[in-house]
C-alpha cells in the first residue's frame, strides 16, 4: 500500500452553520475561511477565527469547532514531522501579503503529478516558515480548569456584556474573592479584568465578522461608549474595528478543487 502524501488539501463550502464535536488528528491541520466565522474550542481555551486568518491545530490535539453562517475555505493536513516549528496547541494567525500569495498559488495548484506534488510541498514549506516566524498574537481566550471558575468564564464568554462584578461572581460561585482572583490568574495567565476585556474583544471580532455595525457591537459586548470600545480595540489590535477587515486579511479565493 502506498504511503499517504505528507500534505493533503481540501477546499470546502457549507451553506449552513456546522458543529463538530471533540476529536483529534494524527496530522497537523492548517485551515482558513474566505467567508463565515469559526470558533475553535479545547478544554483550555477558545480561539476565534474570522475570514482571512489562518487557524492551526497541532497533531493529536483534541478540539471542537463551531461555524456561524455559510462558510467557505480550505483545510491542509500535514505530517507531524513538518509541524515542528508551529505552536504545540491551537493558534490563529493573522496573514501577510506573502502568506496570501502562497495560499493563492497553493490552493489553485492541481497537484496531479509527482512534479506538481513536489511544488506543493515547497509552497507548504514556505507557508510553514512564515507562520513559524510570525509574531502576531492569537485570537485566544484561555479558560480556567476549576469547575466553578470554568462555569463563570463560560457564562461571561457567551455574554460578555454581563455587568456583574468580581465580588458578585465570588458570592455566586461560593468562592472567596481573594481565592477567585488568585486562582483565576494562575489558571488563565490573565487577571479577571484582563480576561473580561479579551472576552469582549473576541466576541466583538465574531460580531464584526458577521457584519454587525461598530455601534451595535460596542453595545452588545458591554461598552456604554462607542469611542471607548474603538480605542480599546485599536490598542489591542493596532487598528480600528472599521479597518480590521480592510487590512488585507481576506485570503484569495481558490480557483480549483484540490487534487
PDB file of C-alpha atoms in Angstrom:
ATOM      1  CA  UNK A   1       0.000   0.000   0.000  1.00  0.00           C
ATOM      2  CA  UNK A   2       1.389   3.399  -0.984  1.00  0.00           C
ATOM      3  CA  UNK A   3       2.160   5.824   1.818  1.00  0.00           C
ATOM      4  CA  UNK A   4      -0.145   8.785   2.227  1.00  0.00           C
ATOM      5  CA  UNK A   5       1.080  12.094   0.877  1.00  0.00           C
ATOM      6  CA  UNK A   6       2.669  14.297   3.583  1.00  0.00           C
ATOM      7  CA  UNK A   7       0.338  17.136   2.533  1.00  0.00           C
ATOM      8  CA  UNK A   8      -3.389  16.755   1.892  1.00  0.00           C
ATOM      9  CA  UNK A   9      -5.518  19.713   0.804  1.00  0.00           C
ATOM     10  CA  UNK A  10      -9.293  20.133   0.832  1.00  0.00           C
ATOM     11  CA  UNK A  11     -11.409  23.074  -0.282  1.00  0.00           C
ATOM     12  CA  UNK A  12     -14.781  23.282   1.443  1.00  0.00           C
ATOM     13  CA  UNK A  13     -18.038  25.196   1.253  1.00  0.00           C
ATOM     14  CA  UNK A  14     -21.038  24.787   3.564  1.00  0.00           C
ATOM     15  CA  UNK A  15     -24.318  26.627   3.277  1.00  0.00           C
ATOM     16  CA  UNK A  16     -25.361  26.143   6.907  1.00  0.00           C
ATOM     17  CA  UNK A  17     -23.579  26.511  10.269  1.00  0.00           C
ATOM     18  CA  UNK A  18     -21.806  23.390  11.495  1.00  0.00           C
ATOM     19  CA  UNK A  19     -20.881  21.976  14.898  1.00  0.00           C
ATOM     20  CA  UNK A  20     -18.085  19.408  15.139  1.00  0.00           C
ATOM     21  CA  UNK A  21     -17.610  17.591  18.441  1.00  0.00           C
ATOM     22  CA  UNK A  22     -14.294  16.938  20.137  1.00  0.00           C
ATOM     23  CA  UNK A  23     -11.875  14.932  18.030  1.00  0.00           C
ATOM     24  CA  UNK A  24      -8.161  14.816  17.188  1.00  0.00           C
ATOM     25  CA  UNK A  25      -5.950  14.138  14.162  1.00  0.00           C
ATOM     26  CA  UNK A  26      -2.586  12.410  13.967  1.00  0.00           C
ATOM     27  CA  UNK A  27      -1.646  15.120  11.480  1.00  0.00           C
ATOM     28  CA  UNK A  28      -1.386  18.862  11.982  1.00  0.00           C
ATOM     29  CA  UNK A  29      -4.138  20.951  10.416  1.00  0.00           C
ATOM     30  CA  UNK A  30      -4.000  24.412   8.865  1.00  0.00           C
ATOM     31  CA  UNK A  31      -7.262  25.974   7.747  1.00  0.00           C
ATOM     32  CA  UNK A  32      -8.760  29.300   6.753  1.00  0.00           C
ATOM     33  CA  UNK A  33     -12.103  30.780   5.743  1.00  0.00           C
ATOM     34  CA  UNK A  34     -12.805  33.053   2.799  1.00  0.00           C
ATOM     35  CA  UNK A  35     -16.207  33.772   4.299  1.00  0.00           C
ATOM     36  CA  UNK A  36     -18.011  32.978   7.535  1.00  0.00           C
ATOM     37  CA  UNK A  37     -16.718  32.639  11.081  1.00  0.00           C
ATOM     38  CA  UNK A  38     -15.427  29.737  13.143  1.00  0.00           C
ATOM     39  CA  UNK A  39     -14.732  29.226  16.840  1.00  0.00           C
ATOM     40  CA  UNK A  40     -12.296  26.509  17.909  1.00  0.00           C
ATOM     41  CA  UNK A  41     -12.508  25.131  21.435  1.00  0.00           C
ATOM     42  CA  UNK A  42     -10.276  22.939  23.583  1.00  0.00           C
ATOM     43  CA  UNK A  43     -10.529  22.215  27.305  1.00  0.00           C
ATOM     44  CA  UNK A  44      -8.035  25.039  27.897  1.00  0.00           C
ATOM     45  CA  UNK A  45      -9.481  27.824  25.766  1.00  0.00           C
ATOM     46  CA  UNK A  46     -11.310  29.257  22.779  1.00  0.00           C
ATOM     47  CA  UNK A  47      -9.907  30.643  19.536  1.00  0.00           C
ATOM     48  CA  UNK A  48     -11.897  32.909  17.237  1.00  0.00           C
ATOM     49  CA  UNK A  49     -11.174  32.595  13.509  1.00  0.00           C
ATOM     50  CA  UNK A  50     -12.555  35.372  11.296  1.00  0.00           C
ATOM     51  CA  UNK A  51     -12.215  35.307   7.496  1.00  0.00           C
ATOM     52  CA  UNK A  52      -8.665  35.510   6.215  1.00  0.00           C
ATOM     53  CA  UNK A  53      -6.901  34.393   9.392  1.00  0.00           C
ATOM     54  CA  UNK A  54      -5.130  31.021   9.327  1.00  0.00           C
ATOM     55  CA  UNK A  55      -6.023  28.543  12.041  1.00  0.00           C
ATOM     56  CA  UNK A  56      -3.696  25.838  13.317  1.00  0.00           C
ATOM     57  CA  UNK A  57      -4.411  22.633  15.271  1.00  0.00           C
ATOM     58  CA  UNK A  58      -1.361  20.681  16.371  1.00  0.00           C
ATOM     59  CA  UNK A  59      -1.200  16.889  15.920  1.00  0.00           C
ATOM     60  CA  UNK A  60      -3.243  14.855  18.424  1.00  0.00           C
ATOM     61  CA  UNK A  61      -4.789  17.992  19.971  1.00  0.00           C
ATOM     62  CA  UNK A  62      -8.412  17.331  20.968  1.00  0.00           C
ATOM     63  CA  UNK A  63     -10.621  20.147  19.734  1.00  0.00           C
ATOM     64  CA  UNK A  64     -14.181  21.042  18.748  1.00  0.00           C
ATOM     65  CA  UNK A  65     -15.388  23.615  16.235  1.00  0.00           C
ATOM     66  CA  UNK A  66     -18.490  25.673  15.548  1.00  0.00           C
ATOM     67  CA  UNK A  67     -19.120  27.758  12.450  1.00  0.00           C
ATOM     68  CA  UNK A  68     -21.541  30.650  12.056  1.00  0.00           C
ATOM     69  CA  UNK A  69     -23.442  31.273   8.851  1.00  0.00           C
ATOM     70  CA  UNK A  70     -22.358  29.937   5.481  1.00  0.00           C
ATOM     71  CA  UNK A  71     -18.629  29.181   5.292  1.00  0.00           C
ATOM     72  CA  UNK A  72     -16.106  28.568   2.542  1.00  0.00           C
ATOM     73  CA  UNK A  73     -12.394  27.941   2.817  1.00  0.00           C
ATOM     74  CA  UNK A  74      -9.627  25.380   2.774  1.00  0.00           C
ATOM     75  CA  UNK A  75      -8.024  22.814   5.074  1.00  0.00           C
ATOM     76  CA  UNK A  76      -4.494  21.464   4.855  1.00  0.00           C
ATOM     77  CA  UNK A  77      -3.345  18.373   6.776  1.00  0.00           C
ATOM     78  CA  UNK A  78       0.406  17.965   7.193  1.00  0.00           C
ATOM     79  CA  UNK A  79       2.558  15.259   8.738  1.00  0.00           C
ATOM     80  CA  UNK A  80       3.601  15.885  12.315  1.00  0.00           C
ATOM     81  CA  UNK A  81       7.281  15.961  11.250  1.00  0.00           C
ATOM     82  CA  UNK A  82       6.594  19.072   9.152  1.00  0.00           C
ATOM     83  CA  UNK A  83       4.959  20.926  12.043  1.00  0.00           C
ATOM     84  CA  UNK A  84       7.865  21.186  14.473  1.00  0.00           C
ATOM     85  CA  UNK A  85       8.143  24.991  14.123  1.00  0.00           C
ATOM     86  CA  UNK A  86       4.482  25.699  14.877  1.00  0.00           C
ATOM     87  CA  UNK A  87       2.825  26.039  18.297  1.00  0.00           C
ATOM     88  CA  UNK A  88       2.145  22.929  20.392  1.00  0.00           C
ATOM     89  CA  UNK A  89      -1.522  23.920  20.726  1.00  0.00           C
ATOM     90  CA  UNK A  90      -4.117  25.749  18.644  1.00  0.00           C
ATOM     91  CA  UNK A  91      -3.322  29.165  17.222  1.00  0.00           C
ATOM     92  CA  UNK A  92      -4.968  31.665  14.878  1.00  0.00           C
ATOM     93  CA  UNK A  93      -2.513  33.649  12.741  1.00  0.00           C
ATOM     94  CA  UNK A  94      -3.021  36.973  11.024  1.00  0.00           C
ATOM     95  CA  UNK A  95      -1.787  36.795   7.435  1.00  0.00           C
ATOM     96  CA  UNK A  96       0.821  38.727   5.486  1.00  0.00           C
ATOM     97  CA  UNK A  97       0.925  39.514   1.739  1.00  0.00           C
ATOM     98  CA  UNK A  98       3.451  36.699   1.220  1.00  0.00           C
ATOM     99  CA  UNK A  99       1.265  34.187   3.070  1.00  0.00           C
ATOM    100  CA  UNK A 100      -1.725  35.181   0.988  1.00  0.00           C
ATOM    101  CA  UNK A 101       0.231  34.855  -2.265  1.00  0.00           C
ATOM    102  CA  UNK A 102       1.491  31.397  -1.265  1.00  0.00           C
ATOM    103  CA  UNK A 103      -2.017  30.284  -0.298  1.00  0.00           C
ATOM    104  CA  UNK A 104      -3.409  31.588  -3.588  1.00  0.00           C
ATOM    105  CA  UNK A 105      -0.877  29.546  -5.562  1.00  0.00           C
ATOM    106  CA  UNK A 106      -1.211  26.524  -3.282  1.00  0.00           C
ATOM    107  CA  UNK A 107      -4.989  26.296  -3.500  1.00  0.00           C
ATOM    108  CA  UNK A 108      -5.052  26.825  -7.275  1.00  0.00           C
ATOM    109  CA  UNK A 109      -2.373  24.206  -7.994  1.00  0.00           C
ATOM    110  CA  UNK A 110      -3.637  20.937  -9.472  1.00  0.00           C
ATOM    111  CA  UNK A 111      -1.052  18.611  -7.924  1.00  0.00           C
ATOM    112  CA  UNK A 112      -1.939  15.637 -10.121  1.00  0.00           C
ATOM    113  CA  UNK A 113       1.656  14.742 -10.983  1.00  0.00           C
ATOM    114  CA  UNK A 114       4.758  13.992  -8.943  1.00  0.00           C
ATOM    115  CA  UNK A 115       6.383  17.196 -10.180  1.00  0.00           C
ATOM    116  CA  UNK A 116       3.452  19.344  -9.072  1.00  0.00           C
ATOM    117  CA  UNK A 117       3.233  17.462  -5.774  1.00  0.00           C
ATOM    118  CA  UNK A 118       6.851  18.446  -5.065  1.00  0.00           C
ATOM    119  CA  UNK A 119       5.982  22.023  -5.936  1.00  0.00           C
ATOM    120  CA  UNK A 120       3.085  21.874  -3.490  1.00  0.00           C
ATOM    121  CA  UNK A 121       5.439  20.608  -0.777  1.00  0.00           C
ATOM    122  CA  UNK A 122       7.809  23.516  -1.396  1.00  0.00           C
ATOM    123  CA  UNK A 123       4.933  26.015  -1.196  1.00  0.00           C
ATOM    124  CA  UNK A 124       3.744  24.471   2.058  1.00  0.00           C
ATOM    125  CA  UNK A 125       7.295  24.739   3.384  1.00  0.00           C
ATOM    126  CA  UNK A 126       7.335  28.480   2.656  1.00  0.00           C
ATOM    127  CA  UNK A 127       3.955  28.916   4.354  1.00  0.00           C
ATOM    128  CA  UNK A 128       5.114  26.989   7.432  1.00  0.00           C
ATOM    129  CA  UNK A 129       8.289  29.087   7.648  1.00  0.00           C
ATOM    130  CA  UNK A 130       6.256  32.295   7.508  1.00  0.00           C
ATOM    131  CA  UNK A 131       3.795  31.115  10.132  1.00  0.00           C
ATOM    132  CA  UNK A 132       6.576  29.944  12.458  1.00  0.00           C
ATOM    133  CA  UNK A 133       8.254  33.363  12.192  1.00  0.00           C
ATOM    134  CA  UNK A 134       5.003  35.244  12.806  1.00  0.00           C
ATOM    135  CA  UNK A 135       4.884  37.324  15.981  1.00  0.00           C
ATOM    136  CA  UNK A 136       1.192  38.162  15.648  1.00  0.00           C
ATOM    137  CA  UNK A 137      -0.924  37.319  18.720  1.00  0.00           C
ATOM    138  CA  UNK A 138      -3.520  34.604  18.504  1.00  0.00           C
ATOM    139  CA  UNK A 139      -7.226  35.383  18.852  1.00  0.00           C
ATOM    140  CA  UNK A 140      -7.305  33.299  22.020  1.00  0.00           C
ATOM    141  CA  UNK A 141      -9.375  33.276  25.196  1.00  0.00           C
ATOM    142  CA  UNK A 142      -7.821  30.990  27.845  1.00  0.00           C
ATOM    143  CA  UNK A 143     -10.312  29.105  30.017  1.00  0.00           C
ATOM    144  CA  UNK A 144      -9.785  28.086  33.661  1.00  0.00           C
ATOM    145  CA  UNK A 145      -9.933  24.415  34.662  1.00  0.00           C
ATOM    146  CA  UNK A 146     -11.571  24.779  38.087  1.00  0.00           C
ATOM    147  CA  UNK A 147     -15.247  23.810  37.593  1.00  0.00           C
ATOM    148  CA  UNK A 148     -16.658  26.878  39.348  1.00  0.00           C
ATOM    149  CA  UNK A 149     -14.332  29.253  37.537  1.00  0.00           C
ATOM    150  CA  UNK A 150     -14.991  27.492  34.227  1.00  0.00           C
ATOM    151  CA  UNK A 151     -18.750  27.939  34.682  1.00  0.00           C
ATOM    152  CA  UNK A 152     -18.233  31.641  35.397  1.00  0.00           C
ATOM    153  CA  UNK A 153     -15.891  32.074  32.429  1.00  0.00           C
ATOM    154  CA  UNK A 154     -18.266  30.261  30.060  1.00  0.00           C
ATOM    155  CA  UNK A 155     -21.161  32.489  31.108  1.00  0.00           C
ATOM    156  CA  UNK A 156     -19.065  35.617  30.546  1.00  0.00           C
ATOM    157  CA  UNK A 157     -17.649  34.391  27.231  1.00  0.00           C
ATOM    158  CA  UNK A 158     -21.155  33.701  25.950  1.00  0.00           C
ATOM    159  CA  UNK A 159     -22.493  37.035  27.207  1.00  0.00           C
ATOM    160  CA  UNK A 160     -19.561  39.440  27.759  1.00  0.00           C
ATOM    161  CA  UNK A 161     -21.921  42.359  28.396  1.00  0.00           C
ATOM    162  CA  UNK A 162     -22.878  40.902  31.782  1.00  0.00           C
ATOM    163  CA  UNK A 163     -22.168  43.713  34.267  1.00  0.00           C
ATOM    164  CA  UNK A 164     -21.610  41.536  37.351  1.00  0.00           C
ATOM    165  CA  UNK A 165     -18.542  42.496  39.367  1.00  0.00           C
ATOM    166  CA  UNK A 166     -15.887  40.114  40.617  1.00  0.00           C
ATOM    167  CA  UNK A 167     -17.396  40.351  44.116  1.00  0.00           C
ATOM    168  CA  UNK A 168     -20.797  39.346  42.773  1.00  0.00           C
ATOM    169  CA  UNK A 169     -19.268  36.397  40.945  1.00  0.00           C
ATOM    170  CA  UNK A 170     -17.358  35.325  44.065  1.00  0.00           C
ATOM    171  CA  UNK A 171     -20.614  35.246  46.033  1.00  0.00           C
ATOM    172  CA  UNK A 172     -22.425  33.432  43.234  1.00  0.00           C
ATOM    173  CA  UNK A 173     -19.943  30.598  42.841  1.00  0.00           C
ATOM    174  CA  UNK A 174     -19.168  30.309  46.565  1.00  0.00           C
ATOM    175  CA  UNK A 175     -15.514  31.314  46.470  1.00  0.00           C
ATOM    176  CA  UNK A 176     -13.658  33.957  48.432  1.00  0.00           C
ATOM    177  CA  UNK A 177     -12.782  36.987  46.307  1.00  0.00           C
ATOM    178  CA  UNK A 178      -9.066  36.636  47.030  1.00  0.00           C
ATOM    179  CA  UNK A 179      -9.141  32.940  46.129  1.00  0.00           C
ATOM    180  CA  UNK A 180     -11.033  33.647  42.915  1.00  0.00           C
ATOM    181  CA  UNK A 181      -8.599  36.377  41.924  1.00  0.00           C
ATOM    182  CA  UNK A 182      -5.511  34.293  42.616  1.00  0.00           C
ATOM    183  CA  UNK A 183      -6.758  31.030  41.109  1.00  0.00           C
ATOM    184  CA  UNK A 184      -8.187  32.691  38.010  1.00  0.00           C
ATOM    185  CA  UNK A 185      -4.851  34.398  37.273  1.00  0.00           C
ATOM    186  CA  UNK A 186      -2.919  31.161  37.789  1.00  0.00           C
ATOM    187  CA  UNK A 187      -5.200  29.127  35.514  1.00  0.00           C
ATOM    188  CA  UNK A 188      -5.617  31.645  32.688  1.00  0.00           C
ATOM    189  CA  UNK A 189      -2.484  33.787  32.891  1.00  0.00           C
ATOM    190  CA  UNK A 190      -4.683  36.894  32.995  1.00  0.00           C
ATOM    191  CA  UNK A 191      -6.318  38.945  35.707  1.00  0.00           C
ATOM    192  CA  UNK A 192     -10.111  38.889  35.828  1.00  0.00           C
ATOM    193  CA  UNK A 193     -10.247  42.385  34.302  1.00  0.00           C
ATOM    194  CA  UNK A 194      -7.791  41.484  31.519  1.00  0.00           C
ATOM    195  CA  UNK A 195      -9.663  38.283  30.740  1.00  0.00           C
ATOM    196  CA  UNK A 196     -13.024  40.065  30.631  1.00  0.00           C
ATOM    197  CA  UNK A 197     -11.621  42.623  28.184  1.00  0.00           C
ATOM    198  CA  UNK A 198     -10.201  39.863  25.991  1.00  0.00           C
ATOM    199  CA  UNK A 199     -13.548  38.089  26.083  1.00  0.00           C
ATOM    200  CA  UNK A 200     -15.333  41.249  24.966  1.00  0.00           C
ATOM    201  CA  UNK A 201     -12.862  41.922  22.175  1.00  0.00           C
ATOM    202  CA  UNK A 202     -13.069  38.396  20.781  1.00  0.00           C
ATOM    203  CA  UNK A 203     -16.857  38.499  20.855  1.00  0.00           C
ATOM    204  CA  UNK A 204     -16.571  41.830  19.040  1.00  0.00           C
ATOM    205  CA  UNK A 205     -14.449  40.182  16.328  1.00  0.00           C
ATOM    206  CA  UNK A 206     -17.117  37.486  15.963  1.00  0.00           C
ATOM    207  CA  UNK A 207     -19.895  40.032  15.541  1.00  0.00           C
ATOM    208  CA  UNK A 208     -17.890  42.247  13.187  1.00  0.00           C
ATOM    209  CA  UNK A 209     -17.122  39.167  11.066  1.00  0.00           C
ATOM    210  CA  UNK A 210     -20.851  38.573  10.737  1.00  0.00           C
ATOM    211  CA  UNK A 211     -21.487  42.120   9.514  1.00  0.00           C
ATOM    212  CA  UNK A 212     -22.720  43.880  12.659  1.00  0.00           C
ATOM    213  CA  UNK A 213     -22.114  47.637  12.892  1.00  0.00           C
ATOM    214  CA  UNK A 214     -19.423  49.016  15.191  1.00  0.00           C
ATOM    215  CA  UNK A 215     -22.052  50.759  17.328  1.00  0.00           C
ATOM    216  CA  UNK A 216     -24.147  47.608  17.706  1.00  0.00           C
ATOM    217  CA  UNK A 217     -21.043  45.561  18.547  1.00  0.00           C
ATOM    218  CA  UNK A 218     -19.847  48.029  21.187  1.00  0.00           C
ATOM    219  CA  UNK A 219     -23.192  47.908  22.980  1.00  0.00           C
ATOM    220  CA  UNK A 220     -23.566  44.139  22.617  1.00  0.00           C
ATOM    221  CA  UNK A 221     -20.219  43.373  24.238  1.00  0.00           C
ATOM    222  CA  UNK A 222     -20.759  45.708  27.166  1.00  0.00           C
ATOM    223  CA  UNK A 223     -19.370  49.143  26.298  1.00  0.00           C
ATOM    224  CA  UNK A 224     -21.594  52.122  27.080  1.00  0.00           C
ATOM    225  CA  UNK A 225     -19.331  54.351  24.963  1.00  0.00           C
ATOM    226  CA  UNK A 226     -18.607  53.538  21.322  1.00  0.00           C
ATOM    227  CA  UNK A 227     -15.475  55.688  21.430  1.00  0.00           C
ATOM    228  CA  UNK A 228     -14.139  53.744  24.427  1.00  0.00           C
ATOM    229  CA  UNK A 229     -14.726  50.476  22.571  1.00  0.00           C
ATOM    230  CA  UNK A 230     -12.949  51.744  19.455  1.00  0.00           C
ATOM    231  CA  UNK A 231      -9.960  52.938  21.476  1.00  0.00           C
ATOM    232  CA  UNK A 232      -9.672  49.643  23.383  1.00  0.00           C
ATOM    233  CA  UNK A 233      -9.945  47.702  20.122  1.00  0.00           C
ATOM    234  CA  UNK A 234      -7.275  49.868  18.497  1.00  0.00           C
ATOM    235  CA  UNK A 235      -4.850  49.431  21.408  1.00  0.00           C
ATOM    236  CA  UNK A 236      -5.270  45.662  21.288  1.00  0.00           C
ATOM    237  CA  UNK A 237      -5.285  45.017  17.519  1.00  0.00           C
ATOM    238  CA  UNK A 238      -3.409  48.025  16.173  1.00  0.00           C
ATOM    239  CA  UNK A 239      -6.314  49.284  14.058  1.00  0.00           C
ATOM    240  CA  UNK A 240      -9.904  50.416  14.492  1.00  0.00           C
ATOM    241  CA  UNK A 241     -12.818  47.961  14.177  1.00  0.00           C
ATOM    242  CA  UNK A 242     -13.807  49.546  10.860  1.00  0.00           C
ATOM    243  CA  UNK A 243     -10.365  48.750   9.405  1.00  0.00           C
ATOM    244  CA  UNK A 244      -9.896  45.335  10.988  1.00  0.00           C
ATOM    245  CA  UNK A 245     -11.118  43.510   7.873  1.00  0.00           C
ATOM    246  CA  UNK A 246      -9.655  46.056   5.467  1.00  0.00           C
ATOM    247  CA  UNK A 247      -6.022  45.416   6.334  1.00  0.00           C
ATOM    248  CA  UNK A 248      -5.549  42.751   3.693  1.00  0.00           C
ATOM    249  CA  UNK A 249      -6.752  39.933   5.923  1.00  0.00           C
ATOM    250  CA  UNK A 250      -9.050  38.251   3.398  1.00  0.00           C
ATOM    251  CA  UNK A 251      -7.476  35.301   1.628  1.00  0.00           C
ATOM    252  CA  UNK A 252      -7.783  34.917  -2.157  1.00  0.00           C
ATOM    253  CA  UNK A 253     -10.484  32.584  -3.394  1.00  0.00           C
ATOM    254  CA  UNK A 254      -9.238  29.216  -4.568  1.00  0.00           C
ATOM    255  CA  UNK A 255      -9.795  28.598  -8.259  1.00  0.00           C
ATOM    256  CA  UNK A 256      -9.691  24.803  -8.485  1.00  0.00           C
ATOM    257  CA  UNK A 257     -10.653  21.770  -6.487  1.00  0.00           C
ATOM    258  CA  UNK A 258      -7.863  20.039  -4.542  1.00  0.00           C
ATOM    259  CA  UNK A 259      -6.115  17.040  -6.005  1.00  0.00           C
TER     260      UNK A 259
END
